């Protein structure tokens, strides 16, 4: 009985203490390293964004573009100093000079490669347009000042190419002449060796004279030289034919494209 009463007294006492006591503060969950990193992540993101905002951003490089005015100025500079006759060692310097003068005139930033490629493109377009006009009317009508300059540049380019081909042909001829002289010297040497060998073997010179042997060797050398020249000429003719075929194909394609475009632009009768 005493134990039961003591239990009831304890129970009532504990209940009273719970009712009269203050509420305990809520327990905060223990934060692990992952949660701490997640909490710190927004701060890091804000810091990085602030750092990025203060970083200097490089401005994109502004490239110059060709238009009608720059094309006309470019053609005038190229006509003033034509680069077509320059050799491989100096042609880059010529184009750089053209680009520098063009940039100084127009306050632009064209590179020498852009000037070179643009000039080649304008010449190709002019050649196609000229061939198309000649095929349509039999004559080529020039209407603008740029066309006149392009015609002069095309003539200068053709003359330079012909001069280079002539120089190559002359160089090849000189090489063949040098080879012929070497063949003659080799023939004389072989004849001398044959005569010396015949003299040692028989004790007296052969019946065939030196002039006969030389004539035979020279004839062989001339025949070999003719064969080499024929091979070179045949190769040159093949290259010329191939060049003409490619030119004809390009003209046919351009004419077909112009006809197709004219058909598309023609109004329908219906």
PDB file of C-alpha atoms in Angstrom:
ATOM      1  CA  UNK A   1       0.000   0.000   0.000  1.00  0.00           C
ATOM      2  CA  UNK A   2       2.786   2.376   0.832  1.00  0.00           C
ATOM      3  CA  UNK A   3       4.447   1.744  -2.507  1.00  0.00           C
ATOM      4  CA  UNK A   4       1.250   2.446  -4.394  1.00  0.00           C
ATOM      5  CA  UNK A   5       0.701   5.741  -2.614  1.00  0.00           C
ATOM      6  CA  UNK A   6       4.284   6.799  -3.220  1.00  0.00           C
ATOM      7  CA  UNK A   7       3.913   6.042  -6.933  1.00  0.00           C
ATOM      8  CA  UNK A   8       0.784   8.140  -7.153  1.00  0.00           C
ATOM      9  CA  UNK A   9       2.509  11.004  -5.311  1.00  0.00           C
ATOM     10  CA  UNK A  10       5.441  10.837  -7.769  1.00  0.00           C
ATOM     11  CA  UNK A  11       3.121  10.763 -10.726  1.00  0.00           C
ATOM     12  CA  UNK A  12       1.164  13.770  -9.519  1.00  0.00           C
ATOM     13  CA  UNK A  13       4.370  15.633  -8.693  1.00  0.00           C
ATOM     14  CA  UNK A  14       5.885  15.028 -12.096  1.00  0.00           C
ATOM     15  CA  UNK A  15       2.679  16.076 -13.833  1.00  0.00           C
ATOM     16  CA  UNK A  16       2.576  19.287 -11.837  1.00  0.00           C
ATOM     17  CA  UNK A  17       6.165  20.062 -12.626  1.00  0.00           C
ATOM     18  CA  UNK A  18       5.528  19.512 -16.347  1.00  0.00           C
ATOM     19  CA  UNK A  19       2.474  21.773 -16.294  1.00  0.00           C
ATOM     20  CA  UNK A  20       4.147  24.558 -14.295  1.00  0.00           C
ATOM     21  CA  UNK A  21       7.521  24.391 -16.071  1.00  0.00           C
ATOM     22  CA  UNK A  22       8.462  26.338 -19.195  1.00  0.00           C
ATOM     23  CA  UNK A  23       8.306  24.790 -22.628  1.00  0.00           C
ATOM     24  CA  UNK A  24      11.586  23.320 -23.774  1.00  0.00           C
ATOM     25  CA  UNK A  25      13.096  24.868 -26.944  1.00  0.00           C
ATOM     26  CA  UNK A  26      12.803  22.699 -30.064  1.00  0.00           C
ATOM     27  CA  UNK A  27      15.816  20.600 -30.725  1.00  0.00           C
ATOM     28  CA  UNK A  28      17.628  21.610 -33.931  1.00  0.00           C
ATOM     29  CA  UNK A  29      18.773  18.690 -36.050  1.00  0.00           C
ATOM     30  CA  UNK A  30      22.465  18.051 -36.179  1.00  0.00           C
ATOM     31  CA  UNK A  31      23.798  19.361 -39.459  1.00  0.00           C
ATOM     32  CA  UNK A  32      26.272  17.130 -41.246  1.00  0.00           C
ATOM     33  CA  UNK A  33      29.079  18.239 -43.587  1.00  0.00           C
ATOM     34  CA  UNK A  34      26.848  17.862 -46.660  1.00  0.00           C
ATOM     35  CA  UNK A  35      24.182  20.185 -45.285  1.00  0.00           C
ATOM     36  CA  UNK A  36      26.865  22.702 -44.287  1.00  0.00           C
ATOM     37  CA  UNK A  37      28.249  22.644 -47.841  1.00  0.00           C
ATOM     38  CA  UNK A  38      24.735  23.154 -49.254  1.00  0.00           C
ATOM     39  CA  UNK A  39      24.197  26.071 -46.934  1.00  0.00           C
ATOM     40  CA  UNK A  40      27.478  27.616 -47.960  1.00  0.00           C
ATOM     41  CA  UNK A  41      26.835  26.997 -51.670  1.00  0.00           C
ATOM     42  CA  UNK A  42      24.575  30.059 -52.208  1.00  0.00           C
ATOM     43  CA  UNK A  43      27.186  32.286 -50.589  1.00  0.00           C
ATOM     44  CA  UNK A  44      29.870  30.883 -52.863  1.00  0.00           C
ATOM     45  CA  UNK A  45      27.597  31.345 -55.884  1.00  0.00           C
ATOM     46  CA  UNK A  46      26.982  34.968 -54.927  1.00  0.00           C
ATOM     47  CA  UNK A  47      30.709  35.561 -54.464  1.00  0.00           C
ATOM     48  CA  UNK A  48      31.517  33.976 -57.829  1.00  0.00           C
ATOM     49  CA  UNK A  49      28.800  35.998 -59.568  1.00  0.00           C
ATOM     50  CA  UNK A  50      30.171  39.171 -57.997  1.00  0.00           C
ATOM     51  CA  UNK A  51      33.685  38.253 -59.093  1.00  0.00           C
ATOM     52  CA  UNK A  52      32.457  37.551 -62.631  1.00  0.00           C
ATOM     53  CA  UNK A  53      30.651  40.847 -62.718  1.00  0.00           C
ATOM     54  CA  UNK A  54      33.921  42.649 -61.966  1.00  0.00           C
ATOM     55  CA  UNK A  55      35.918  40.644 -64.499  1.00  0.00           C
ATOM     56  CA  UNK A  56      36.849  42.415 -67.718  1.00  0.00           C
ATOM     57  CA  UNK A  57      35.244  40.851 -70.796  1.00  0.00           C
ATOM     58  CA  UNK A  58      37.205  41.066 -74.032  1.00  0.00           C
ATOM     59  CA  UNK A  59      35.275  42.743 -76.781  1.00  0.00           C
ATOM     60  CA  UNK A  60      34.826  40.640 -79.926  1.00  0.00           C
ATOM     61  CA  UNK A  61      37.174  41.479 -82.747  1.00  0.00           C
ATOM     62  CA  UNK A  62      35.393  43.567 -85.335  1.00  0.00           C
ATOM     63  CA  UNK A  63      36.062  42.375 -88.867  1.00  0.00           C
ATOM     64  CA  UNK A  64      35.727  44.621 -91.869  1.00  0.00           C
ATOM     65  CA  UNK A  65      33.412  43.622 -94.678  1.00  0.00           C
ATOM     66  CA  UNK A  66      33.697  44.483 -98.330  1.00  0.00           C
ATOM     67  CA  UNK A  67      31.082  46.565-100.079  1.00  0.00           C
ATOM     68  CA  UNK A  68      30.834  48.444-103.371  1.00  0.00           C
ATOM     69  CA  UNK A  69      32.998  51.314-102.117  1.00  0.00           C
ATOM     70  CA  UNK A  70      35.725  49.094-100.672  1.00  0.00           C
ATOM     71  CA  UNK A  71      35.688  46.886-103.795  1.00  0.00           C
ATOM     72  CA  UNK A  72      36.287  49.899-106.013  1.00  0.00           C
ATOM     73  CA  UNK A  73      39.112  51.154-103.790  1.00  0.00           C
ATOM     74  CA  UNK A  74      40.650  47.672-103.656  1.00  0.00           C
ATOM     75  CA  UNK A  75      40.651  47.302-107.446  1.00  0.00           C
ATOM     76  CA  UNK A  76      42.274  50.721-107.803  1.00  0.00           C
ATOM     77  CA  UNK A  77      45.064  49.752-105.386  1.00  0.00           C
ATOM     78  CA  UNK A  78      45.649  46.420-107.140  1.00  0.00           C
ATOM     79  CA  UNK A  79      45.779  48.175-110.522  1.00  0.00           C
ATOM     80  CA  UNK A  80      48.320  50.652-109.129  1.00  0.00           C
ATOM     81  CA  UNK A  81      50.641  47.807-108.038  1.00  0.00           C
ATOM     82  CA  UNK A  82      49.690  44.596-109.892  1.00  0.00           C
ATOM     83  CA  UNK A  83      50.877  41.517-107.975  1.00  0.00           C
ATOM     84  CA  UNK A  84      50.432  39.026-110.820  1.00  0.00           C
ATOM     85  CA  UNK A  85      53.992  39.209-112.151  1.00  0.00           C
ATOM     86  CA  UNK A  86      55.605  38.935-108.714  1.00  0.00           C
ATOM     87  CA  UNK A  87      57.364  35.727-107.734  1.00  0.00           C
ATOM     88  CA  UNK A  88      56.551  33.621-104.699  1.00  0.00           C
ATOM     89  CA  UNK A  89      59.033  35.405-102.465  1.00  0.00           C
ATOM     90  CA  UNK A  90      57.684  38.912-103.089  1.00  0.00           C
ATOM     91  CA  UNK A  91      53.992  38.398-103.878  1.00  0.00           C
ATOM     92  CA  UNK A  92      52.999  38.387-100.195  1.00  0.00           C
ATOM     93  CA  UNK A  93      54.741  41.712 -99.659  1.00  0.00           C
ATOM     94  CA  UNK A  94      52.877  43.223-102.617  1.00  0.00           C
ATOM     95  CA  UNK A  95      49.506  42.130-101.210  1.00  0.00           C
ATOM     96  CA  UNK A  96      50.432  43.470 -97.763  1.00  0.00           C
ATOM     97  CA  UNK A  97      51.196  46.838 -99.329  1.00  0.00           C
ATOM     98  CA  UNK A  98      47.815  46.816-101.074  1.00  0.00           C
ATOM     99  CA  UNK A  99      46.055  46.008 -97.787  1.00  0.00           C
ATOM    100  CA  UNK A 100      47.932  48.716 -95.858  1.00  0.00           C
ATOM    101  CA  UNK A 101      47.095  51.432 -98.378  1.00  0.00           C
ATOM    102  CA  UNK A 102      43.469  50.307 -98.551  1.00  0.00           C
ATOM    103  CA  UNK A 103      43.115  50.354 -94.763  1.00  0.00           C
ATOM    104  CA  UNK A 104      44.720  53.783 -94.567  1.00  0.00           C
ATOM    105  CA  UNK A 105      42.308  55.132 -97.186  1.00  0.00           C
ATOM    106  CA  UNK A 106      39.112  53.614 -95.784  1.00  0.00           C
ATOM    107  CA  UNK A 107      40.089  53.343 -92.086  1.00  0.00           C
ATOM    108  CA  UNK A 108      39.366  49.620 -92.180  1.00  0.00           C
ATOM    109  CA  UNK A 109      41.228  46.498 -91.027  1.00  0.00           C
ATOM    110  CA  UNK A 110      41.417  44.205 -94.059  1.00  0.00           C
ATOM    111  CA  UNK A 111      44.154  41.557 -94.068  1.00  0.00           C
ATOM    112  CA  UNK A 112      46.264  40.886 -97.140  1.00  0.00           C
ATOM    113  CA  UNK A 113      44.629  37.461 -97.513  1.00  0.00           C
ATOM    114  CA  UNK A 114      41.173  39.041 -97.554  1.00  0.00           C
ATOM    115  CA  UNK A 115      42.296  41.516-100.211  1.00  0.00           C
ATOM    116  CA  UNK A 116      43.855  38.755-102.307  1.00  0.00           C
ATOM    117  CA  UNK A 117      40.838  36.452-102.051  1.00  0.00           C
ATOM    118  CA  UNK A 118      38.402  39.293-102.726  1.00  0.00           C
ATOM    119  CA  UNK A 119      40.306  40.311-105.862  1.00  0.00           C
ATOM    120  CA  UNK A 120      40.309  36.725-107.142  1.00  0.00           C
ATOM    121  CA  UNK A 121      36.575  36.446-106.481  1.00  0.00           C
ATOM    122  CA  UNK A 122      35.818  39.685-108.339  1.00  0.00           C
ATOM    123  CA  UNK A 123      37.922  38.560-111.312  1.00  0.00           C
ATOM    124  CA  UNK A 124      36.152  35.193-111.470  1.00  0.00           C
ATOM    125  CA  UNK A 125      32.730  36.818-111.312  1.00  0.00           C
ATOM    126  CA  UNK A 126      33.729  39.257-114.033  1.00  0.00           C
ATOM    127  CA  UNK A 127      35.002  36.448-116.287  1.00  0.00           C
ATOM    128  CA  UNK A 128      31.723  34.550-115.895  1.00  0.00           C
ATOM    129  CA  UNK A 129      29.661  37.668-116.541  1.00  0.00           C
ATOM    130  CA  UNK A 130      31.749  38.560-119.592  1.00  0.00           C
ATOM    131  CA  UNK A 131      31.455  35.061-121.073  1.00  0.00           C
ATOM    132  CA  UNK A 132      27.705  35.086-120.447  1.00  0.00           C
ATOM    133  CA  UNK A 133      27.299  38.411-122.250  1.00  0.00           C
ATOM    134  CA  UNK A 134      29.424  37.260-125.172  1.00  0.00           C
ATOM    135  CA  UNK A 135      27.421  34.047-125.473  1.00  0.00           C
ATOM    136  CA  UNK A 136      24.138  35.964-125.393  1.00  0.00           C
ATOM    137  CA  UNK A 137      24.883  38.888-127.717  1.00  0.00           C
ATOM    138  CA  UNK A 138      28.273  38.160-129.250  1.00  0.00           C
ATOM    139  CA  UNK A 139      29.833  41.203-127.587  1.00  0.00           C
ATOM    140  CA  UNK A 140      30.850  42.119-124.074  1.00  0.00           C
ATOM    141  CA  UNK A 141      29.429  45.437-122.929  1.00  0.00           C
ATOM    142  CA  UNK A 142      31.222  47.189-120.085  1.00  0.00           C
ATOM    143  CA  UNK A 143      28.968  49.456-118.056  1.00  0.00           C
ATOM    144  CA  UNK A 144      30.826  50.467-114.901  1.00  0.00           C
ATOM    145  CA  UNK A 145      34.221  51.809-113.991  1.00  0.00           C
ATOM    146  CA  UNK A 146      34.866  48.687-111.927  1.00  0.00           C
ATOM    147  CA  UNK A 147      34.332  46.558-115.041  1.00  0.00           C
ATOM    148  CA  UNK A 148      36.957  48.604-116.887  1.00  0.00           C
ATOM    149  CA  UNK A 149      39.424  48.087-114.046  1.00  0.00           C
ATOM    150  CA  UNK A 150      38.617  44.374-113.899  1.00  0.00           C
ATOM    151  CA  UNK A 151      39.238  44.083-117.642  1.00  0.00           C
ATOM    152  CA  UNK A 152      42.649  45.698-117.257  1.00  0.00           C
ATOM    153  CA  UNK A 153      43.491  43.455-114.317  1.00  0.00           C
ATOM    154  CA  UNK A 154      42.422  40.377-116.263  1.00  0.00           C
ATOM    155  CA  UNK A 155      44.679  41.380-119.157  1.00  0.00           C
ATOM    156  CA  UNK A 156      47.583  41.944-116.783  1.00  0.00           C
ATOM    157  CA  UNK A 157      46.968  38.578-115.157  1.00  0.00           C
ATOM    158  CA  UNK A 158      46.842  36.783-118.519  1.00  0.00           C
ATOM    159  CA  UNK A 159      50.037  38.510-119.662  1.00  0.00           C
ATOM    160  CA  UNK A 160      51.801  37.525-116.437  1.00  0.00           C
ATOM    161  CA  UNK A 161      50.691  33.907-116.820  1.00  0.00           C
ATOM    162  CA  UNK A 162      51.913  33.826-120.418  1.00  0.00           C
ATOM    163  CA  UNK A 163      55.242  35.291-119.361  1.00  0.00           C
ATOM    164  CA  UNK A 164      55.614  32.692-116.617  1.00  0.00           C
ATOM    165  CA  UNK A 165      54.765  29.876-119.042  1.00  0.00           C
ATOM    166  CA  UNK A 166      57.281  31.258-121.519  1.00  0.00           C
ATOM    167  CA  UNK A 167      59.943  31.398-118.822  1.00  0.00           C
ATOM    168  CA  UNK A 168      59.189  27.809-117.858  1.00  0.00           C
ATOM    169  CA  UNK A 169      59.419  26.722-121.499  1.00  0.00           C
ATOM    170  CA  UNK A 170      62.733  28.551-121.929  1.00  0.00           C
ATOM    171  CA  UNK A 171      64.077  26.955-118.775  1.00  0.00           C
ATOM    172  CA  UNK A 172      62.978  23.538-120.001  1.00  0.00           C
ATOM    173  CA  UNK A 173      64.671  24.142-123.367  1.00  0.00           C
ATOM    174  CA  UNK A 174      67.877  25.124-121.625  1.00  0.00           C
ATOM    175  CA  UNK A 175      67.697  21.990-119.529  1.00  0.00           C
ATOM    176  CA  UNK A 176      67.257  19.892-122.667  1.00  0.00           C
ATOM    177  CA  UNK A 177      70.193  21.629-124.360  1.00  0.00           C
ATOM    178  CA  UNK A 178      72.340  21.037-121.319  1.00  0.00           C
ATOM    179  CA  UNK A 179      71.255  17.407-121.274  1.00  0.00           C
ATOM    180  CA  UNK A 180      72.160  17.142-124.978  1.00  0.00           C
ATOM    181  CA  UNK A 181      75.614  18.525-124.336  1.00  0.00           C
ATOM    182  CA  UNK A 182      76.104  16.074-121.507  1.00  0.00           C
ATOM    183  CA  UNK A 183      75.016  13.243-123.795  1.00  0.00           C
ATOM    184  CA  UNK A 184      77.529  14.337-126.428  1.00  0.00           C
ATOM    185  CA  UNK A 185      80.307  14.435-123.879  1.00  0.00           C
ATOM    186  CA  UNK A 186      79.315  11.006-122.590  1.00  0.00           C
ATOM    187  CA  UNK A 187      79.282   9.673-126.171  1.00  0.00           C
ATOM    188  CA  UNK A 188      82.786  10.990-126.846  1.00  0.00           C
ATOM    189  CA  UNK A 189      83.978   9.406-123.633  1.00  0.00           C
ATOM    190  CA  UNK A 190      82.474   6.026-124.522  1.00  0.00           C
ATOM    191  CA  UNK A 191      84.024   6.141-128.012  1.00  0.00           C
ATOM    192  CA  UNK A 192      87.416   6.929-126.568  1.00  0.00           C
ATOM    193  CA  UNK A 193      87.076   4.017-124.142  1.00  0.00           C
ATOM    194  CA  UNK A 194      86.070   1.667-126.963  1.00  0.00           C
ATOM    195  CA  UNK A 195      89.041   2.726-129.062  1.00  0.00           C
ATOM    196  CA  UNK A 196      91.398   2.327-126.147  1.00  0.00           C
ATOM    197  CA  UNK A 197      90.003  -1.139-125.371  1.00  0.00           C
ATOM    198  CA  UNK A 198      90.282  -2.194-129.038  1.00  0.00           C
ATOM    199  CA  UNK A 199      93.852  -1.027-129.246  1.00  0.00           C
ATOM    200  CA  UNK A 200      94.835  -3.006-126.164  1.00  0.00           C
ATOM    201  CA  UNK A 201      93.112  -6.189-127.354  1.00  0.00           C
ATOM    202  CA  UNK A 202      94.303  -6.340-130.975  1.00  0.00           C
ATOM    203  CA  UNK A 203      97.452  -4.303-130.824  1.00  0.00           C
ATOM    204  CA  UNK A 204      96.214  -2.043-133.669  1.00  0.00           C
ATOM    205  CA  UNK A 205      93.281   0.409-133.973  1.00  0.00           C
ATOM    206  CA  UNK A 206      89.954  -0.853-135.208  1.00  0.00           C
ATOM    207  CA  UNK A 207      88.901  -0.362-138.770  1.00  0.00           C
ATOM    208  CA  UNK A 208      86.022   1.830-137.823  1.00  0.00           C
ATOM    209  CA  UNK A 209      87.148   5.370-137.618  1.00  0.00           C
ATOM    210  CA  UNK A 210      86.605   7.676-134.707  1.00  0.00           C
ATOM    211  CA  UNK A 211      84.287   9.894-136.714  1.00  0.00           C
ATOM    212  CA  UNK A 212      81.970   6.960-137.463  1.00  0.00           C
ATOM    213  CA  UNK A 213      81.627   6.084-133.803  1.00  0.00           C
ATOM    214  CA  UNK A 214      81.062   9.703-132.885  1.00  0.00           C
ATOM    215  CA  UNK A 215      78.365  10.032-135.522  1.00  0.00           C
ATOM    216  CA  UNK A 216      76.600   6.975-134.193  1.00  0.00           C
ATOM    217  CA  UNK A 217      76.706   8.202-130.617  1.00  0.00           C
ATOM    218  CA  UNK A 218      75.517  11.655-131.628  1.00  0.00           C
ATOM    219  CA  UNK A 219      72.599  10.198-133.553  1.00  0.00           C
ATOM    220  CA  UNK A 220      71.565   8.196-130.516  1.00  0.00           C
ATOM    221  CA  UNK A 221      71.843  11.272-128.303  1.00  0.00           C
ATOM    222  CA  UNK A 222      69.756  13.330-130.739  1.00  0.00           C
ATOM    223  CA  UNK A 223      67.072  10.655-130.843  1.00  0.00           C
ATOM    224  CA  UNK A 224      66.908  10.540-127.076  1.00  0.00           C
ATOM    225  CA  UNK A 225      66.689  14.319-126.960  1.00  0.00           C
ATOM    226  CA  UNK A 226      63.851  14.308-129.489  1.00  0.00           C
ATOM    227  CA  UNK A 227      61.956  11.771-127.429  1.00  0.00           C
ATOM    228  CA  UNK A 228      62.319  13.903-124.313  1.00  0.00           C
ATOM    229  CA  UNK A 229      61.141  16.991-126.180  1.00  0.00           C
ATOM    230  CA  UNK A 230      58.146  15.110-127.570  1.00  0.00           C
ATOM    231  CA  UNK A 231      57.196  13.936-124.099  1.00  0.00           C
ATOM    232  CA  UNK A 232      57.370  17.481-122.760  1.00  0.00           C
ATOM    233  CA  UNK A 233      55.287  18.826-125.645  1.00  0.00           C
ATOM    234  CA  UNK A 234      52.719  16.064-125.251  1.00  0.00           C
ATOM    235  CA  UNK A 235      52.403  16.768-121.542  1.00  0.00           C
ATOM    236  CA  UNK A 236      51.985  20.478-122.236  1.00  0.00           C
ATOM    237  CA  UNK A 237      49.247  19.806-124.796  1.00  0.00           C
ATOM    238  CA  UNK A 238      47.432  17.534-122.359  1.00  0.00           C
ATOM    239  CA  UNK A 239      47.489  20.241-119.708  1.00  0.00           C
ATOM    240  CA  UNK A 240      46.225  22.802-122.202  1.00  0.00           C
ATOM    241  CA  UNK A 241      43.365  20.532-123.279  1.00  0.00           C
ATOM    242  CA  UNK A 242      42.444  19.853-119.687  1.00  0.00           C
ATOM    243  CA  UNK A 243      42.446  23.584-118.961  1.00  0.00           C
ATOM    244  CA  UNK A 244      40.171  24.246-121.939  1.00  0.00           C
ATOM    245  CA  UNK A 245      37.790  21.478-120.866  1.00  0.00           C
ATOM    246  CA  UNK A 246      37.513  22.886-117.346  1.00  0.00           C
ATOM    247  CA  UNK A 247      36.924  26.360-118.725  1.00  0.00           C
ATOM    248  CA  UNK A 248      34.193  25.072-121.030  1.00  0.00           C
ATOM    249  CA  UNK A 249      32.540  23.188-118.171  1.00  0.00           C
ATOM    250  CA  UNK A 250      32.525  26.304-115.993  1.00  0.00           C
ATOM    251  CA  UNK A 251      31.001  28.356-118.796  1.00  0.00           C
ATOM    252  CA  UNK A 252      28.337  25.720-119.402  1.00  0.00           C
ATOM    253  CA  UNK A 253      27.435  25.631-115.721  1.00  0.00           C
ATOM    254  CA  UNK A 254      27.186  29.415-115.522  1.00  0.00           C
ATOM    255  CA  UNK A 255      25.023  29.606-118.659  1.00  0.00           C
ATOM    256  CA  UNK A 256      22.764  26.841-117.371  1.00  0.00           C
ATOM    257  CA  UNK A 257      22.416  28.586-114.028  1.00  0.00           C
ATOM    258  CA  UNK A 258      21.529  31.888-115.706  1.00  0.00           C
ATOM    259  CA  UNK A 259      18.936  30.205-117.916  1.00  0.00           C
ATOM    260  CA  UNK A 260      17.396  28.422-114.957  1.00  0.00           C
ATOM    261  CA  UNK A 261      17.160  31.650-112.996  1.00  0.00           C
ATOM    262  CA  UNK A 262      15.587  33.459-115.956  1.00  0.00           C
ATOM    263  CA  UNK A 263      12.996  30.697-116.319  1.00  0.00           C
ATOM    264  CA  UNK A 264      12.108  30.938-112.654  1.00  0.00           C
ATOM    265  CA  UNK A 265      11.730  34.700-112.850  1.00  0.00           C
ATOM    266  CA  UNK A 266       9.663  34.595-116.058  1.00  0.00           C
ATOM    267  CA  UNK A 267       5.926  35.168-115.269  1.00  0.00           C
ATOM    268  CA  UNK A 268       3.581  32.298-115.976  1.00  0.00           C
ATOM    269  CA  UNK A 269       1.044  32.857-118.845  1.00  0.00           C
ATOM    270  CA  UNK A 270      -1.667  31.328-116.680  1.00  0.00           C
TER     271      UNK A 270
END
